[in-house]
Coordinates of C-alpha atoms in Angstrom, one line a residue:
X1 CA -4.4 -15.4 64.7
X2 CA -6.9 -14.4 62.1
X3 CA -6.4 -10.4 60.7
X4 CA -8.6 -8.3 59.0
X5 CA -8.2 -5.3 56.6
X6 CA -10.5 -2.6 58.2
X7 CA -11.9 0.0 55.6
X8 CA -14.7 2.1 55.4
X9 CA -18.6 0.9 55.0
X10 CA -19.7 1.0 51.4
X11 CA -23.6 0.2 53.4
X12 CA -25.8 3.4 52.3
X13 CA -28.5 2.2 55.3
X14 CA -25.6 2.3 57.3
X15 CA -23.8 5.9 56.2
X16 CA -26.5 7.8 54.1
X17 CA -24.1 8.1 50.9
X18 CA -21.0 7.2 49.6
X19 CA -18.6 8.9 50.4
X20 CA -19.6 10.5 53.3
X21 CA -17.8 14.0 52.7
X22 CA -18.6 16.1 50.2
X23 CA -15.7 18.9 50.4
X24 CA -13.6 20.6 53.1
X25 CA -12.9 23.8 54.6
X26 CA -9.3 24.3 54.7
X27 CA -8.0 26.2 57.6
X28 CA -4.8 27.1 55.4
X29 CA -3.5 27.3 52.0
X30 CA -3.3 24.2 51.6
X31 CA -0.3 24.0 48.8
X32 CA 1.8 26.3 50.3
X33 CA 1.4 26.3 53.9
X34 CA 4.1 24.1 55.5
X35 CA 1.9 22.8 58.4
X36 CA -0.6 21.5 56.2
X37 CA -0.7 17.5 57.3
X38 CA -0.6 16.8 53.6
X39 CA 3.0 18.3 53.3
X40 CA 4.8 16.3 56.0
X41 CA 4.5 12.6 53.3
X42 CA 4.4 9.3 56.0
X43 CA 7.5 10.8 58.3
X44 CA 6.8 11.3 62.0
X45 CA 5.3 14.7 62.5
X46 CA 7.0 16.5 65.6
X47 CA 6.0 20.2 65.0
X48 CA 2.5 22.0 65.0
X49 CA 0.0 20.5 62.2
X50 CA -2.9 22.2 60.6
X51 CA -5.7 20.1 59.2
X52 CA -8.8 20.2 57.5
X53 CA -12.2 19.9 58.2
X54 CA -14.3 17.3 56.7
X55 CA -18.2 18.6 55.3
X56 CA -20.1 15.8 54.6
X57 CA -22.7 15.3 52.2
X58 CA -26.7 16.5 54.0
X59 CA -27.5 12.4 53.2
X60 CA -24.6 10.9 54.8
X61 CA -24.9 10.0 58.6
X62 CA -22.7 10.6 61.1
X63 CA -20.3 7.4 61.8
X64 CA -17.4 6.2 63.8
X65 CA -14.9 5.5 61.0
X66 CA -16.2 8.6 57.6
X67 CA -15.2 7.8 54.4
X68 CA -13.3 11.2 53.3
X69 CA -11.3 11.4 49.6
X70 CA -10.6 14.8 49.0
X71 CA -7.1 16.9 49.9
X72 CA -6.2 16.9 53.6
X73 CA -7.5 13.3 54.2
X74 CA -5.7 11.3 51.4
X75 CA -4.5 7.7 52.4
X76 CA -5.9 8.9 56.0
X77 CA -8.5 7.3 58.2
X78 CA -11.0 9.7 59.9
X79 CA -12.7 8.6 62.7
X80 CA -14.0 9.4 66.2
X81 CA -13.0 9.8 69.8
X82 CA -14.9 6.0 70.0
X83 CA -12.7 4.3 67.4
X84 CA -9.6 6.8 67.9
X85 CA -9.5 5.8 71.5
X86 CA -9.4 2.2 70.8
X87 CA -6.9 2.1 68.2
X88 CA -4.6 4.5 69.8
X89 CA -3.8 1.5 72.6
X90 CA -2.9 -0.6 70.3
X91 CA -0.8 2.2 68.4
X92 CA 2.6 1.0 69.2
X93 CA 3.7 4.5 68.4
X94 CA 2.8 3.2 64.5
X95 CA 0.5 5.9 64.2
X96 CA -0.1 10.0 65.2
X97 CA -4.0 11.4 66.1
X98 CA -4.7 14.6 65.4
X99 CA -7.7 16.9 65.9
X100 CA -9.7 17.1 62.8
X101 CA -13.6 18.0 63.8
X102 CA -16.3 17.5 60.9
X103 CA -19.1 19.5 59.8
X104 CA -22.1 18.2 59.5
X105 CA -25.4 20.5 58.0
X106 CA -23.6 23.6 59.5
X107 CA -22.7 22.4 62.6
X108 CA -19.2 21.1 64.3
X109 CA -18.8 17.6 65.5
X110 CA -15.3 18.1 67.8
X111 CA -14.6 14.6 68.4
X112 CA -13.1 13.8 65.1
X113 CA -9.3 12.8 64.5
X114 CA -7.1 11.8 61.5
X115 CA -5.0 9.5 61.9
X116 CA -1.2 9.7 60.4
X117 CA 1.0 6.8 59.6
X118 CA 4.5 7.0 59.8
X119 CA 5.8 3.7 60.7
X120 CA 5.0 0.5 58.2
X121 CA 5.1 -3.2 59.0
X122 CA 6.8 -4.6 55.8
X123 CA 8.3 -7.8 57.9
X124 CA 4.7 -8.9 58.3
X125 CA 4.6 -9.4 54.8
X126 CA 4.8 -13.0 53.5
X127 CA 7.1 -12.3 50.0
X128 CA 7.3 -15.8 48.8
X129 CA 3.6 -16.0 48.7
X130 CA 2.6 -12.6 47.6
X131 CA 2.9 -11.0 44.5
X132 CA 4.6 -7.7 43.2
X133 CA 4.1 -5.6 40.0
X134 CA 5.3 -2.9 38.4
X135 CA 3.4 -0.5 36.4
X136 CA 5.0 1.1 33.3
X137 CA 4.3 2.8 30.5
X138 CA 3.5 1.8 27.2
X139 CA 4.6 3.8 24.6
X140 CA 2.0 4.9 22.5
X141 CA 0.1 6.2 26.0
X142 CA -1.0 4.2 29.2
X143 CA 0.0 2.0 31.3
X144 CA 0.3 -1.8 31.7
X145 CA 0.9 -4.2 34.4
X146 CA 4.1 -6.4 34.5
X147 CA 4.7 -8.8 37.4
X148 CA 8.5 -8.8 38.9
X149 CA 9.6 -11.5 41.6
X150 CA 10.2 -10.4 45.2
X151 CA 11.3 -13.0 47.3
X152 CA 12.5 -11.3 50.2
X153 CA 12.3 -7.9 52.7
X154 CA 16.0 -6.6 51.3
X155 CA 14.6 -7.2 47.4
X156 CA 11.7 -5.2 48.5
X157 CA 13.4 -2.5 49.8
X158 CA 16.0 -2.6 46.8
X159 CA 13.4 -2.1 44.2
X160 CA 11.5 0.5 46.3
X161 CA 14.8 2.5 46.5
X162 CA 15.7 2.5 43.0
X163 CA 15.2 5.3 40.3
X164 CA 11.6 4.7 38.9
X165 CA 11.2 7.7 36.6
X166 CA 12.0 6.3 33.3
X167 CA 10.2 3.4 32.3
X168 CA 8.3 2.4 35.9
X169 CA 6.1 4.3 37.3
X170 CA 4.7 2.8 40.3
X171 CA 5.9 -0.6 42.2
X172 CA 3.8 -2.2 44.5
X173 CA 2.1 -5.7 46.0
X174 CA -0.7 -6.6 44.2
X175 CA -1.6 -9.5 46.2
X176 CA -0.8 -9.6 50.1
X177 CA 0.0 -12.3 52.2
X178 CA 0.4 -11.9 55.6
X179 CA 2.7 -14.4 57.9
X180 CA 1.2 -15.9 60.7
X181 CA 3.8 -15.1 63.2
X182 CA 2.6 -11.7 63.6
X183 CA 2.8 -10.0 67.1
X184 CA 0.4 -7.0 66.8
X185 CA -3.0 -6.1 66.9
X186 CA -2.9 -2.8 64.6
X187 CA -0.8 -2.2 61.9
X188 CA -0.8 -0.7 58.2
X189 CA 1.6 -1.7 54.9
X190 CA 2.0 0.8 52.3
X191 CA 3.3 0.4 48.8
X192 CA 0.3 -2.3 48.2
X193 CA -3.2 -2.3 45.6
X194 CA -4.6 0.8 46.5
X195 CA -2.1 2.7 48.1
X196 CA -2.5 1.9 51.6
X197 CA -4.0 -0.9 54.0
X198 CA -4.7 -1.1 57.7
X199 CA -4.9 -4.5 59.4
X200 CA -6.6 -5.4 63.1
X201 CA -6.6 -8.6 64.5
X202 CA -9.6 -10.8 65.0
X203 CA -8.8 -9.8 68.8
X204 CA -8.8 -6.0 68.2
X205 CA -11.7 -6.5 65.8
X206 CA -14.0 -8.0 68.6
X207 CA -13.0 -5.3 70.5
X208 CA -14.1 -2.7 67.8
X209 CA -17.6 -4.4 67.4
X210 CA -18.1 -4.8 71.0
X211 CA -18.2 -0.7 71.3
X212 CA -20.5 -0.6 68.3
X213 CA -18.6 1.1 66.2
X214 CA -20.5 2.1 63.0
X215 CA -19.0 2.7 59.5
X216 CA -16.4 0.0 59.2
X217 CA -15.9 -3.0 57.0
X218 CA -13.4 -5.9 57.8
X219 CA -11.7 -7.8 55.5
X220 CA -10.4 -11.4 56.2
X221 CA -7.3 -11.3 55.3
X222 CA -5.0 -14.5 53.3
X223 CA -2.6 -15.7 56.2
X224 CA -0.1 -18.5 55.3

């Protein structure tokens, strides 16, 4: 089965501007409030969550999946009931939704949701095929890039639980390959090139069209 990394639209006739949200207005203070949703990390949430609302920018337009990268949205997708609904059955209890309505030239658009991960799909990943780096510092200031050869799920894990506060500074797959034996339609990895990545199938993806959802961009992805 073919999978696809599904990230926000970078088409301006499609979503006005890039990105879509301008600021927020925090419905808490937001670095010392516990509830905030940025202070629970990727665990489970089981208590009461406060988020943010999303303002977005008067040229933007109002789309199914809004690209949002300020506090209370980081490594988060923001979407709508539409998109919400659909990814939600296909969930697998991977992922937590929770009320987030956006603001949009002064007036509220309830039907928004973030959506939380908690729960990440490492064993999907194909570790002779992809690649791993470390970043680390260079002495005189900076950072550089060295590679480091993962071959397995317990090396992976090994390397992600060791002290990295000397010399390392940030581990993670540069290059993902996925294995073709997957059994899901929906799932994310973390600890990859930009932080965070959220995969549908081609069947979930045909799904996601088929409702005309608006703002998103799928990425084949490399499947040995």
């Amino acid at each position: 089965m073919k999978y696809f990394e599904i990230r926000n639209s970078l088409n301006v006739k499609e979503i006005g501007k890039y990105p879509q949200v301008e600021t927020a207005k925090n419905n808490c203070h937001i670095w010392d409030d516990p509830k905030f949703i940025e202070r629970f990390g990727f665990d489970r949430i089981d208590s009461e969550v406060i988020t943010s609302n999303a303002i977005l920018h008067k040229r933007a337009k109002i789309t199914d999946l809004v690209s949002a990268y300020i506090i209370g949205f980081s490594l988060k997708l923001l979407m709508s009931s539409k998109l919400k609904n659909i990814l939600e059955q296909h969930s697998n209890s991977k992922f937590q939704f929770f009320k987030a309505p956006i603001i949009y030239k002064n007036e509220y658009y309830e039907n928004y949701w973030i959506m939380h991960s908690h729960t990440f799909s490492f064993n999907y990943i194909d570790f002779e095929k992809s690649n791993f780096v470390l970043r680390k510092r260079k002495l005189g200031g900076g950072t550089f890039l060295e590679n480091i050869e993962i071959r397995t799920i317990d090396q992976f894990k090994k390397v992600l639980n060791c002290d990295l506060k000397s010399k390392r500074i940030k581990f993670f797959c540069n290059n993902v390959i996925l294995k073709s034996t997957i059994g899901e339609d929906f799932f994310s990895l973390r600890h990859v090139s930009g932080g965070f990545k959220h995969f549908v199938s081609e069947k979930l993806k045909v799904e996601i069209d088929k409702q005309n959802c608006t703002g998103i961009e799928f990425i084949p992805q490399p499947i040995n």
